[in-house]
Tab-separated table of C-alpha atoms in Angstrom:
chain	number	residue	atom	x	y	z
A	1	MET	CA	16.034	-26.027	-15.138
A	2	ARG	CA	12.425	-26.405	-16.735
A	3	LEU	CA	9.947	-23.119	-17.312
A	4	LEU	CA	6.728	-23.211	-15.208
A	5	THR	CA	4.078	-24.276	-17.494
A	6	ARG	CA	0.791	-26.019	-17.341
A	7	ASP	CA	2.811	-29.122	-19.044
A	8	LEU	CA	5.580	-29.155	-16.119
A	9	LEU	CA	2.389	-29.208	-13.737
A	10	SER	CA	0.610	-32.049	-15.241
A	11	SER	CA	4.345	-33.644	-15.309
A	12	GLN	CA	4.960	-33.302	-11.419
A	13	SER	CA	2.180	-33.557	-9.435
A	14	ASP	CA	3.762	-33.394	-6.499
A	15	LEU	CA	3.522	-29.415	-7.163
A	16	HIS	CA	0.730	-27.898	-5.320
A	17	THR	CA	-1.590	-25.736	-7.320
A	18	SER	CA	-5.140	-24.978	-7.663
A	19	CYS	CA	-4.403	-24.461	-11.679
A	20	HIS	CA	-6.803	-27.721	-12.470
A	21	ILE	CA	-9.669	-25.675	-10.784
A	22	SER	CA	-8.878	-22.456	-11.975
A	23	GLN	CA	-8.588	-23.119	-15.916
A	24	SER	CA	-12.244	-24.256	-15.659
A	25	VAL	CA	-13.285	-20.787	-14.218
A	26	PRO	CA	-14.227	-18.005	-17.121
A	27	GLU	CA	-12.830	-15.071	-17.760
A	28	ARG	CA	-14.215	-12.271	-15.938
A	29	ILE	CA	-11.885	-9.284	-14.866
A	30	LEU	CA	-9.533	-7.589	-17.114
A	31	GLN	CA	-6.488	-6.311	-15.169
A	32	ILE	CA	-4.477	-3.030	-16.498
A	33	GLY	CA	-1.005	-4.254	-14.617
A	34	GLU	CA	1.343	-6.558	-15.217
A	35	GLY	CA	3.940	-5.683	-12.522
A	36	VAL	CA	4.774	-7.118	-9.717
A	37	PHE	CA	2.187	-5.857	-7.044
A	38	LEU	CA	-0.659	-7.196	-8.830
A	39	ARG	CA	0.756	-10.570	-9.369
A	40	GLY	CA	1.625	-10.665	-5.340
A	41	PHE	CA	-1.933	-9.051	-4.392
A	42	ALA	CA	-5.255	-8.943	-6.428
A	43	ASP	CA	-4.175	-11.951	-8.481
A	44	TRP	CA	-3.629	-13.938	-5.694
A	45	LEU	CA	-6.441	-12.987	-3.792
A	46	ILE	CA	-8.812	-13.782	-6.918
A	47	ASP	CA	-6.569	-17.518	-7.054
A	48	ARG	CA	-7.498	-17.933	-3.277
A	49	VAL	CA	-11.339	-17.183	-4.224
A	50	ASN	CA	-10.853	-19.723	-7.392
A	51	ALA	CA	-9.061	-22.360	-5.345
A	52	ALA	CA	-12.048	-22.671	-2.782
A	53	GLY	CA	-14.472	-22.998	-5.337
A	54	HIS	CA	-15.891	-20.534	-6.135
A	55	VAL	CA	-16.375	-18.346	-9.899
A	56	GLY	CA	-14.275	-15.311	-8.969
A	57	GLY	CA	-12.917	-15.347	-12.590
A	58	ARG	CA	-10.036	-15.585	-14.569
A	59	ILE	CA	-7.999	-12.092	-15.160
A	60	VAL	CA	-7.286	-11.046	-18.524
A	61	ILE	CA	-3.453	-8.998	-18.178
A	62	ALA	CA	-3.219	-6.074	-20.483
A	63	ALA	CA	0.207	-3.601	-20.216
A	64	PRO	CA	-0.378	-0.112	-19.633
A	65	ARG	CA	2.895	0.717	-21.007
A	66	PRO	CA	4.867	-0.144	-23.764
A	67	SER	CA	7.551	-1.047	-21.492
A	68	GLY	CA	5.177	-4.099	-19.944
A	69	ALA	CA	5.448	-5.799	-23.576
A	70	ARG	CA	8.674	-8.133	-21.525
A	71	ASN	CA	6.097	-9.199	-18.731
A	72	ILE	CA	3.135	-9.763	-21.064
A	73	GLU	CA	5.733	-12.427	-23.116
A	74	CYS	CA	7.035	-14.159	-19.904
A	75	PHE	CA	3.021	-14.693	-19.048
A	76	ARG	CA	2.589	-16.223	-22.537
A	77	LYS	CA	5.374	-18.582	-21.926
A	78	GLN	CA	4.607	-19.876	-18.372
A	79	ASP	CA	1.243	-20.201	-19.541
A	80	GLY	CA	-0.152	-17.388	-16.959
A	81	LEU	CA	1.043	-19.030	-13.792
A	82	TYR	CA	3.616	-17.922	-11.917
A	83	THR	CA	4.880	-18.245	-7.436
A	84	VAL	CA	3.967	-15.966	-4.939
A	85	LEU	CA	6.727	-16.704	-2.512
A	86	LEU	CA	4.631	-15.869	1.124
A	87	ARG	CA	7.656	-14.701	3.573
A	88	GLY	CA	7.277	-12.720	7.027
A	89	ILE	CA	5.245	-13.147	10.554
A	90	GLU	CA	1.973	-13.812	11.179
A	91	ASP	CA	0.125	-13.917	14.264
A	92	GLY	CA	3.411	-14.036	15.587
A	93	VAL	CA	4.404	-17.249	13.739
A	94	THR	CA	7.067	-17.150	11.039
A	95	VAL	CA	5.433	-18.186	7.311
A	96	ASP	CA	7.411	-19.616	4.777
A	97	ARG	CA	5.640	-21.270	1.857
A	98	GLN	CA	5.150	-21.376	-1.683
A	99	GLU	CA	1.856	-20.989	-3.812
A	100	ILE	CA	1.313	-21.354	-7.556
A	101	VAL	CA	-0.955	-18.509	-8.924
A	102	SER	CA	-2.928	-20.013	-11.872
A	103	SER	CA	-5.898	-16.893	-11.523
A	104	VAL	CA	-4.343	-15.509	-15.204
A	105	SER	CA	-5.883	-17.018	-18.407
A	106	ARG	CA	-4.158	-14.674	-21.027
A	107	ALA	CA	-2.090	-11.846	-21.756
A	108	ILE	CA	-2.688	-8.736	-23.781
A	109	ASP	CA	0.238	-5.993	-24.921
A	110	PRO	CA	-2.263	-3.077	-25.967
A	111	HIS	CA	0.099	-1.184	-28.260
A	112	ASN	CA	0.546	-4.343	-30.294
A	113	GLU	CA	-2.908	-5.750	-29.828
A	114	TRP	CA	-5.493	-2.961	-29.630
A	115	PRO	CA	-7.970	-5.011	-31.570
A	116	ASP	CA	-7.432	-7.825	-28.775
A	117	PHE	CA	-7.644	-5.589	-26.090
A	118	LEU	CA	-10.953	-3.771	-27.170
A	119	ALA	CA	-12.032	-7.474	-27.911
A	120	CYS	CA	-12.511	-8.125	-24.357
A	121	ALA	CA	-14.943	-5.266	-24.061
A	122	ARG	CA	-17.446	-7.362	-25.796
A	123	GLN	CA	-17.091	-10.200	-23.753
A	124	ARG	CA	-20.245	-9.610	-21.225
A	125	GLU	CA	-18.810	-12.111	-18.415
A	126	ILE	CA	-15.675	-9.659	-18.013
A	127	ASP	CA	-17.544	-7.150	-16.117
A	128	VAL	CA	-14.651	-5.856	-13.474
A	129	VAL	CA	-11.206	-3.679	-14.041
A	130	ILE	CA	-8.681	-3.785	-12.079
A	131	SER	CA	-5.307	-1.592	-12.759
A	132	ASN	CA	-2.217	-0.507	-10.971
A	133	THR	CA	-0.551	1.554	-12.881
A	134	THR	CA	1.585	3.601	-10.479
A	135	GLU	CA	0.428	6.850	-8.705
A	136	LEU	CA	0.996	8.786	-12.091
A	137	GLY	CA	-1.000	6.619	-14.112
A	138	ILE	CA	-3.967	8.029	-13.228
A	139	GLN	CA	-3.674	11.213	-14.822
A	140	TYR	CA	-5.428	13.523	-17.568
A	141	VAL	CA	-3.265	14.010	-20.707
A	142	PRO	CA	-5.116	15.509	-23.825
A	143	GLN	CA	-4.893	12.972	-26.801
A	144	ALA	CA	-7.262	12.712	-29.657
A	145	TYR	CA	-9.619	9.638	-30.182
A	146	VAL	CA	-9.467	7.956	-33.409
A	147	ALA	CA	-11.665	4.717	-33.962
A	148	GLY	CA	-9.552	1.358	-33.796
A	149	GLN	CA	-6.242	3.167	-32.701
A	150	VAL	CA	-4.258	2.373	-29.514
A	151	GLN	CA	-4.831	5.497	-26.792
A	152	GLN	CA	-1.550	6.277	-24.518
A	153	THR	CA	-2.481	6.622	-21.114
A	154	TYR	CA	-4.605	4.314	-18.984
A	155	PRO	CA	-7.413	6.834	-18.202
A	156	ALA	CA	-7.792	7.118	-22.605
A	157	LYS	CA	-7.722	3.643	-22.763
A	158	LEU	CA	-10.363	2.707	-20.350
A	159	ALA	CA	-12.572	5.510	-21.773
A	160	ALA	CA	-12.299	3.938	-25.275
A	161	TYR	CA	-12.600	0.445	-23.756
A	162	LEU	CA	-16.003	1.579	-22.001
A	163	TYR	CA	-17.290	3.114	-25.349
A	164	GLU	CA	-16.440	-0.113	-27.342
A	165	ARG	CA	-18.419	-2.111	-24.367
A	166	TYR	CA	-21.559	0.614	-24.796
A	167	GLN	CA	-21.647	0.064	-28.655
A	168	ALA	CA	-21.397	-3.772	-28.246
A	169	PHE	CA	-24.586	-3.893	-25.896
A	170	ALA	CA	-26.338	-0.776	-27.299
A	171	GLY	CA	-26.289	0.684	-23.857
A	172	ASP	CA	-27.295	-1.841	-21.952
A	173	PRO	CA	-27.308	-0.882	-18.389
A	174	GLN	CA	-26.716	-4.426	-17.270
A	175	ALA	CA	-23.253	-4.287	-19.079
A	176	GLY	CA	-21.812	-1.734	-17.174
A	177	MET	CA	-18.360	-2.640	-15.643
A	178	THR	CA	-16.951	-2.296	-11.845
A	179	VAL	CA	-13.515	-0.720	-11.903
A	180	LEU	CA	-11.399	-1.102	-8.635
A	181	PRO	CA	-8.216	1.311	-9.155
A	182	CYS	CA	-4.897	0.188	-6.462
A	183	GLU	CA	-3.125	3.153	-7.342
A	184	LEU	CA	-1.965	4.567	-4.522
A	185	ILE	CA	-3.691	7.923	-4.351
A	186	ASP	CA	-6.531	9.582	-2.343
A	187	ASP	CA	-9.773	8.704	-3.909
A	188	ASN	CA	-8.551	7.163	-6.695
A	189	GLY	CA	-12.213	5.665	-8.114
A	190	ALA	CA	-13.694	9.115	-8.329
A	191	ARG	CA	-10.420	10.662	-10.012
A	192	LEU	CA	-10.265	8.174	-12.513
A	193	ARG	CA	-13.903	8.400	-13.229
A	194	ASP	CA	-13.455	12.088	-13.634
A	195	ILE	CA	-10.625	11.757	-16.292
A	196	VAL	CA	-12.649	9.293	-18.265
A	197	ILE	CA	-15.481	11.241	-18.304
A	198	ARG	CA	-13.298	14.477	-19.704
A	199	HIS	CA	-11.771	12.294	-22.360
A	200	SER	CA	-15.425	11.276	-23.103
A	201	GLU	CA	-16.363	14.625	-23.817
A	202	ASP	CA	-12.765	15.938	-25.431
A	203	TRP	CA	-13.629	13.007	-28.110
A	204	ALA	CA	-17.432	14.318	-28.367
A	205	LEU	CA	-18.522	10.780	-28.163
A	206	PRO	CA	-22.454	10.793	-27.542
A	207	GLU	CA	-24.156	12.072	-25.083
A	208	ALA	CA	-26.228	8.938	-24.128
A	209	PHE	CA	-22.509	7.384	-24.007
A	210	VAL	CA	-21.952	9.783	-21.110
A	211	GLU	CA	-24.712	8.806	-19.399
A	212	TRP	CA	-24.402	5.451	-19.640
A	213	LEU	CA	-20.886	5.806	-18.516
A	214	LYS	CA	-22.100	7.887	-15.415
A	215	SER	CA	-25.333	5.940	-14.492
A	216	TYR	CA	-24.368	2.457	-14.906
A	217	ASN	CA	-20.238	1.982	-14.503
A	218	VAL	CA	-19.203	1.861	-10.862
A	219	PHE	CA	-15.525	3.395	-9.976
A	220	CYS	CA	-14.786	2.545	-6.097
A	221	ASN	CA	-12.294	4.192	-4.165
A	222	THR	CA	-9.960	1.546	-2.928
A	223	LEU	CA	-7.240	1.251	-0.490
A	224	VAL	CA	-4.355	-1.522	-0.870
A	225	ASP	CA	-1.417	-2.430	1.637
A	226	ARG	CA	0.917	-5.292	1.388
A	227	ILE	CA	4.679	-5.395	0.168
A	228	VAL	CA	5.510	-7.214	-2.680
A	229	THR	CA	8.988	-7.519	-4.456
A	230	PRO	CA	10.468	-9.442	-7.265
A	231	PHE	CA	11.905	-12.554	-6.085
A	232	ALA	CA	15.317	-13.067	-6.297
A	233	PRO	CA	17.079	-15.989	-6.660
A	234	ASP	CA	20.517	-15.251	-6.080
A	235	ALA	CA	19.930	-13.439	-3.208
A	236	ASP	CA	21.152	-14.684	0.344
A	237	GLY	CA	18.515	-16.748	2.183
A	238	ALA	CA	16.220	-17.225	-0.982
A	239	PRO	CA	14.432	-20.509	-1.549
A	240	GLN	CA	15.053	-22.423	-4.373
A	241	LEU	CA	12.055	-23.174	-6.593
A	242	PRO	CA	12.181	-26.492	-8.184
A	243	TYR	CA	11.541	-24.650	-11.945
A	244	ALA	CA	12.327	-21.955	-13.548
A	245	ASP	CA	9.836	-19.121	-13.244
A	246	GLN	CA	10.404	-15.273	-14.921
A	247	LEU	CA	7.380	-13.806	-12.909
A	248	ALA	CA	7.412	-14.963	-9.285
A	249	VAL	CA	7.182	-12.414	-6.275
A	250	VAL	CA	8.073	-12.491	-2.351
A	251	ALA	CA	4.811	-10.995	-0.498
A	252	GLU	CA	4.085	-10.588	3.323
A	253	PRO	CA	1.862	-12.411	4.663
A	254	PHE	CA	-0.206	-9.475	6.025
A	255	HIS	CA	-2.665	-7.831	3.175
A	256	MET	CA	-5.473	-5.543	3.212
A	257	TRP	CA	-7.942	-4.344	0.402
A	258	ALA	CA	-10.932	-1.782	1.312
A	259	ILE	CA	-13.183	-1.449	-1.827
A	260	GLU	CA	-16.068	1.433	-1.158
A	261	GLY	CA	-19.027	1.372	-3.196
A	262	GLY	CA	-18.524	-2.760	-4.309
A	263	ASP	CA	-20.924	-4.232	-2.271
A	264	HIS	CA	-22.466	-6.133	-5.417
A	265	LEU	CA	-19.437	-8.040	-5.940
A	266	GLN	CA	-19.449	-9.804	-2.120
A	267	THR	CA	-21.360	-12.906	-3.336
A	268	ARG	CA	-18.765	-13.358	-6.376
A	269	TRP	CA	-16.025	-12.514	-4.134
A	270	PRO	CA	-16.704	-14.099	-0.665
A	271	PHE	CA	-13.089	-12.900	1.012
A	272	ALA	CA	-14.396	-12.802	4.503
A	273	GLU	CA	-15.396	-16.356	4.192
A	274	LEU	CA	-12.036	-17.313	3.501
A	275	GLY	CA	-10.400	-15.255	6.189
A	276	LEU	CA	-9.383	-12.708	3.400
A	277	SER	CA	-8.388	-9.357	4.710
A	278	VAL	CA	-10.884	-7.606	2.145
A	279	TYR	CA	-13.054	-5.331	3.217
A	280	PHE	CA	-16.291	-4.095	1.188
A	281	VAL	CA	-17.458	-0.679	3.459
A	282	PRO	CA	-19.347	2.479	2.871
A	283	ARG	CA	-16.523	4.929	3.482
A	284	ILE	CA	-12.742	4.289	3.064
A	285	GLU	CA	-12.051	7.120	5.108
A	286	ASP	CA	-11.316	4.452	8.723
A	287	TYR	CA	-9.033	2.184	6.985
A	288	ARG	CA	-6.611	5.305	5.532
A	289	LEU	CA	-6.594	6.826	8.921
A	290	GLN	CA	-5.509	3.641	10.522
A	291	LYS	CA	-2.874	2.954	7.622
A	292	VAL	CA	-1.600	6.849	7.980
A	293	ARG	CA	-1.505	6.953	11.865
A	294	VAL	CA	-0.149	3.345	12.713
A	295	LEU	CA	1.932	1.919	10.125
A	296	ASN	CA	3.342	5.284	8.862
A	297	GLY	CA	3.444	7.078	12.093
A	298	ALA	CA	5.404	4.298	13.899
A	299	HIS	CA	7.576	4.221	10.716
A	300	THR	CA	8.120	8.112	11.206
A	301	ALA	CA	8.382	7.889	14.950
A	302	MET	CA	11.329	5.122	14.617
A	303	ALA	CA	13.029	6.202	11.933
A	304	CYS	CA	15.446	9.354	12.986
A	305	LEU	CA	15.453	7.150	16.344
A	306	GLY	CA	17.254	4.216	14.597
A	307	LEU	CA	19.525	6.368	12.348
A	308	LEU	CA	20.918	8.336	15.230
A	309	ALA	CA	21.573	4.837	17.491
A	310	GLN	CA	23.180	3.646	14.163
A	311	LYS	CA	20.741	1.303	13.241
A	312	GLN	CA	20.310	0.294	9.749
A	313	THR	CA	16.639	-1.471	8.911
A	314	VAL	CA	13.124	-1.896	10.302
A	315	LEU	CA	14.385	-4.914	11.621
A	316	ASP	CA	17.278	-3.572	13.355
A	317	VAL	CA	15.042	-1.493	15.711
A	318	MET	CA	12.076	-4.191	16.196
A	319	SER	CA	15.178	-6.802	17.198
A	320	HIS	CA	16.563	-4.042	20.224
A	321	PRO	CA	14.795	-4.501	23.281
A	322	VAL	CA	14.357	-0.712	24.284
A	323	PHE	CA	13.135	0.270	20.675
A	324	GLN	CA	10.843	-2.628	20.187
A	325	ALA	CA	9.345	-1.491	23.657
A	326	PHE	CA	9.239	1.960	22.366
A	327	VAL	CA	7.556	1.456	19.214
A	328	GLU	CA	4.729	-1.174	20.966
A	329	GLU	CA	4.176	1.249	23.275
A	330	LEU	CA	3.760	4.232	21.099
A	331	ILE	CA	1.158	2.178	19.185
A	332	TRP	CA	-0.945	0.576	21.407
A	333	SER	CA	-0.787	3.719	24.587
A	334	GLU	CA	-1.034	6.392	22.483
A	335	ILE	CA	-2.025	6.037	18.657
A	336	VAL	CA	-4.724	3.017	18.981
A	337	PRO	CA	-6.300	5.135	21.615
A	338	ILE	CA	-6.487	8.251	19.580
A	339	VAL	CA	-7.404	6.457	15.830
A	340	GLY	CA	-9.890	4.231	17.989
A	341	SER	CA	-12.204	7.086	18.713
A	342	GLN	CA	-12.415	7.987	15.054
A	343	VAL	CA	-12.870	4.904	13.619
A	344	GLY	CA	-16.119	2.524	13.650
A	345	ASP	CA	-14.567	-0.700	14.012
A	346	SER	CA	-12.165	-1.152	16.821
A	347	GLU	CA	-11.685	-4.463	15.956
A	348	VAL	CA	-9.857	-4.037	12.419
A	349	LEU	CA	-8.363	-1.261	14.026
A	350	GLU	CA	-6.590	-3.299	16.660
A	351	ARG	CA	-6.238	-6.515	14.616
A	352	PHE	CA	-4.525	-4.016	12.175
A	353	ALA	CA	-2.130	-2.821	14.836
A	354	ARG	CA	-1.048	-6.349	15.687
A	355	ASP	CA	-0.247	-7.375	12.364
A	356	VAL	CA	1.733	-3.970	12.239
A	357	ILE	CA	3.872	-4.999	14.530
A	358	ASP	CA	4.169	-8.376	12.757
A	359	ARG	CA	5.199	-6.766	9.764
A	360	PHE	CA	7.948	-4.953	11.543
A	361	ARG	CA	9.609	-7.823	12.579
A	362	ASN	CA	9.601	-9.192	9.017
A	363	PRO	CA	12.980	-11.512	9.151
A	364	PHE	CA	12.905	-11.378	5.233
A	365	LEU	CA	12.128	-7.818	4.615
A	366	HIS	CA	14.994	-5.641	4.644
A	367	HIS	CA	13.430	-2.066	4.919
A	368	ALA	CA	15.949	0.599	5.383
A	369	LEU	CA	15.635	3.629	7.573
A	370	THR	CA	17.103	5.959	5.343
A	371	SER	CA	14.263	5.332	2.860
A	372	ILE	CA	11.808	6.138	5.744
A	373	ALA	CA	13.597	8.842	7.010
A	374	ALA	CA	13.189	10.513	3.526
A	375	ASN	CA	11.220	14.143	4.107
A	376	SER	CA	10.260	12.897	7.524
A	377	LEU	CA	9.491	16.109	8.981
A	378	ALA	CA	6.636	16.647	6.001
A	379	LYS	CA	5.641	12.827	7.005
A	380	ALA	CA	5.704	13.610	10.645
A	381	ARG	CA	2.953	16.885	10.076
A	382	ILE	CA	0.419	14.075	8.229
A	383	ARG	CA	1.213	11.033	10.134
A	384	LEU	CA	2.363	11.730	13.611
A	385	VAL	CA	1.701	15.548	14.562
A	386	PRO	CA	-2.508	15.159	14.235
A	387	THR	CA	-2.284	12.237	17.009
A	388	ILE	CA	-0.008	14.456	19.054
A	389	VAL	CA	-2.586	17.210	19.031
A	390	GLU	CA	-5.753	14.874	19.539
A	391	TYR	CA	-4.278	13.345	22.088
A	392	ALA	CA	-3.330	16.793	23.943
A	393	ALA	CA	-6.921	18.124	23.183
A	394	CYS	CA	-8.610	14.956	24.465
A	395	ARG	CA	-6.283	14.391	27.641
A	396	GLY	CA	-4.946	17.530	28.590
A	397	ALA	CA	-1.674	16.439	28.711
A	398	SER	CA	0.854	15.909	25.546
A	399	PRO	CA	1.698	12.067	24.925
A	400	PRO	CA	5.215	11.136	26.594
A	401	LEU	CA	5.892	8.369	23.586
A	402	ALA	CA	4.869	10.423	20.589
A	403	ALA	CA	7.117	13.456	22.146
A	404	ALA	CA	10.326	11.893	22.452
A	405	ALA	CA	9.865	10.812	18.875
A	406	ILE	CA	9.189	14.575	17.793
A	407	ALA	CA	12.626	15.211	19.885
A	408	MET	CA	14.292	12.713	17.914
A	409	LEU	CA	12.900	14.274	14.652
A	410	CYS	CA	14.133	17.464	16.117
A	411	TYR	CA	17.618	16.246	17.340
A	412	ALA	CA	18.295	14.598	14.235
A	413	CYS	CA	18.521	18.263	13.144
A	414	TYR	CA	21.196	19.436	15.108
A	415	PRO	CA	24.182	20.476	12.295
A	416	SER	CA	26.342	17.585	13.808
A	417	HIS	CA	24.088	15.074	12.635
A	418	GLU	CA	24.426	16.265	9.062
A	419	GLN	CA	26.324	13.256	8.404
A	420	MET	CA	23.257	11.206	8.356
A	421	GLY	CA	22.111	11.776	4.941
A	422	ILE	CA	18.747	12.657	5.490
A	423	GLU	CA	16.992	14.133	2.551
A	424	ASP	CA	14.629	16.400	3.993
A	425	PRO	CA	14.611	20.192	2.583
A	426	LEU	CA	12.451	21.237	6.027
A	427	ARG	CA	15.663	20.060	7.932
A	428	VAL	CA	17.662	22.821	6.741
A	429	ARG	CA	14.829	24.980	8.736
A	430	LEU	CA	15.443	23.077	12.005
A	431	ALA	CA	19.096	23.345	11.464
A	432	GLU	CA	19.055	27.174	11.193
A	433	ILE	CA	17.244	27.133	14.314
A	434	TRP	CA	19.893	25.392	16.156
A	435	ARG	CA	22.530	27.542	14.892
A	436	ASN	CA	20.752	30.602	15.688
A	437	ASP	CA	18.687	30.210	18.891
A	438	LEU	CA	21.197	27.906	21.050
A	439	ASP	CA	20.929	28.662	24.836
A	440	ALA	CA	22.386	26.938	28.082
A	441	ASP	CA	19.885	24.575	28.339
A	442	ALA	CA	17.913	24.938	24.923
A	443	SER	CA	14.903	25.598	26.140
A	444	GLY	CA	14.713	28.630	23.847
A	445	THR	CA	16.210	26.584	21.017
A	446	VAL	CA	13.280	23.568	21.837
A	447	THR	CA	10.529	26.124	22.088
A	448	ALA	CA	11.535	27.768	18.567
A	449	LEU	CA	11.718	24.182	17.146
A	450	LEU	CA	8.181	23.578	17.617
A	451	GLN	CA	6.890	27.024	17.065
A	452	ALA	CA	8.031	26.046	13.697
A	453	SER	CA	4.491	26.006	12.241
A	454	ASP	CA	5.847	25.921	8.663
A	455	VAL	CA	7.289	22.869	9.490
A	456	TRP	CA	4.666	21.070	11.917
A	457	GLY	CA	1.479	22.447	10.421
A	458	CYS	CA	0.648	23.992	13.760
A	459	ASP	CA	2.137	25.479	17.041
A	460	LEU	CA	3.468	22.393	18.972
A	461	ALA	CA	4.852	24.641	21.660
A	462	ALA	CA	1.662	25.571	22.588
A	463	LEU	CA	0.618	22.252	23.473
A	464	PRO	CA	0.612	21.345	27.454
A	465	GLY	CA	3.645	20.129	28.524
A	466	LEU	CA	4.960	19.048	25.116
A	467	PRO	CA	8.464	21.742	25.255
A	468	GLY	CA	9.528	20.487	28.751
A	469	MET	CA	8.871	16.685	27.163
A	470	VAL	CA	11.214	17.425	24.225
A	471	GLN	CA	13.651	19.150	26.018
A	472	GLU	CA	14.267	16.722	28.513
A	473	VAL	CA	14.401	13.957	25.693
A	474	ILE	CA	17.173	15.980	24.280
A	475	ARG	CA	19.096	16.286	27.309
A	476	LEU	CA	18.930	12.935	27.664
A	477	ALA	CA	20.096	11.844	24.336
A	478	ARG	CA	23.119	14.419	24.575
A	479	GLU	CA	24.231	13.400	27.751
A	480	ARG	CA	23.695	9.577	27.610
A	481	GLY	CA	23.330	8.577	23.965
A	482	VAL	CA	20.003	7.808	22.127
A	483	VAL	CA	19.395	4.334	23.614
A	484	GLU	CA	19.918	5.112	27.270
A	485	ALA	CA	17.599	8.282	26.528
A	486	ILE	CA	14.305	6.098	25.507
A	487	ALA	CA	15.161	3.494	28.261
A	488	GLU	CA	15.285	6.305	30.747
A	489	TRP	CA	12.259	7.829	29.410
A	490	LEU	CA	10.194	4.557	28.936
A	491	HIS	CA	11.054	4.186	32.767
A	492	VAL	CA	10.155	8.079	33.480
A	493	ASN	CA	6.791	7.510	31.475
A	494	PRO	CA	5.612	4.315	31.829
A	495	ALA	CA	2.962	3.174	29.477
A	496	SER	CA	-0.581	1.940	30.170
A	497	GLU	CA	-0.711	-2.172	30.393
A	498	THR	CA	-2.966	-2.438	27.223
A	499	ALA	CA	-3.546	-6.196	26.312
A	500	ARG	CA	-1.402	-6.735	23.194
A	501	ARG	CA	-3.010	-9.962	21.642
């Protein structure tokens, strides 16, 4: 089978591609990171902009680590082309299509081609840096600066790159860069900026450069969200591509990119006009809050619940009518109303909640509950407990469905459930309470479980009605099984009839 290249596309007109459009667009973006996520996320988004006739820019890809050399070679063999297979649920409709991305112009291995990497700094039109170097990529590692020698870490590479640009354009304020890190850490732009400045000061670079770096370069905090995986052509149910593609990725239809402080990019990248979920916002906290509470909170709520009922994946949970009803009611009746009082755009929040449910129902994604349940108690402290506390403060009563989720987390720590194999060091703490404080109706035990502030971050037993709710759900689960317990709880505590779509 022939490899995906420009020659292949020119010889097969039936292959739909925007390649002929993108090739006429100048290079305007340096991307540090050649991996799966950026291929299915930022590169795909920029390709959509270029294909719509806007000059979004073509992308020069550079590997942040020597291990990226293989992907760099694949990009070269395939003329920067690769396939994104969009597979999932969007607005309740199954999506299963293939798109060829042509936004990548060339690829560089800085560890063997450092001069070529620095040469990009001298291209005035390349004024944006995008990165994804994993969460460990943005960290300070002391290292010496020697002109002409490659730096080892991403922040040090970026510091050397910006110094090259400063020299090339004699400190011109208009030559400053916009940096968009996609690493999943809080305040990623601010943290990267601080490390780049620290390297510059360590290396005793000119004070005028450090001032230029601080004043004329924009480091944006960002938040990204999309599931992207490598394409496995031999997997069951995998579609067949009419060519060989060593860079193909599978992405869910959902995507979200929140960018703080990048308003000047909106004209070049009119994502909103194209119906793409990229938001240029004054503060990113709202988007982080809705992701943590709605997506991550619902994941945490369903994980032990599903495992206790012998379910294996998120799709298994959402394919069960009782559990699907539980997850949807939890999101719409308890999480969204509380989060909605804290975010600025309720429409974006509600759209996100609808998208989350579609994502949970993705038939092409097999997200194991065991991976979600790992460290689930620590996750609950961040993702679920704040919603419960805020709900109780606002309404004078604890939320019944979130209470059931807490009950299942506690119940999963019962000693007889050790075979579930959940890896969570805090589980031992609650298991000891079960062993040492068991009473006839478990009321004292439940109170002790909820009072474990070292687990939850607060005394949950002090919330109005919560101990009684947790005790009752655990009683139902022990007497009737998890499925019947949740079914009964939904009936006893019907959620409000919130409009779903």
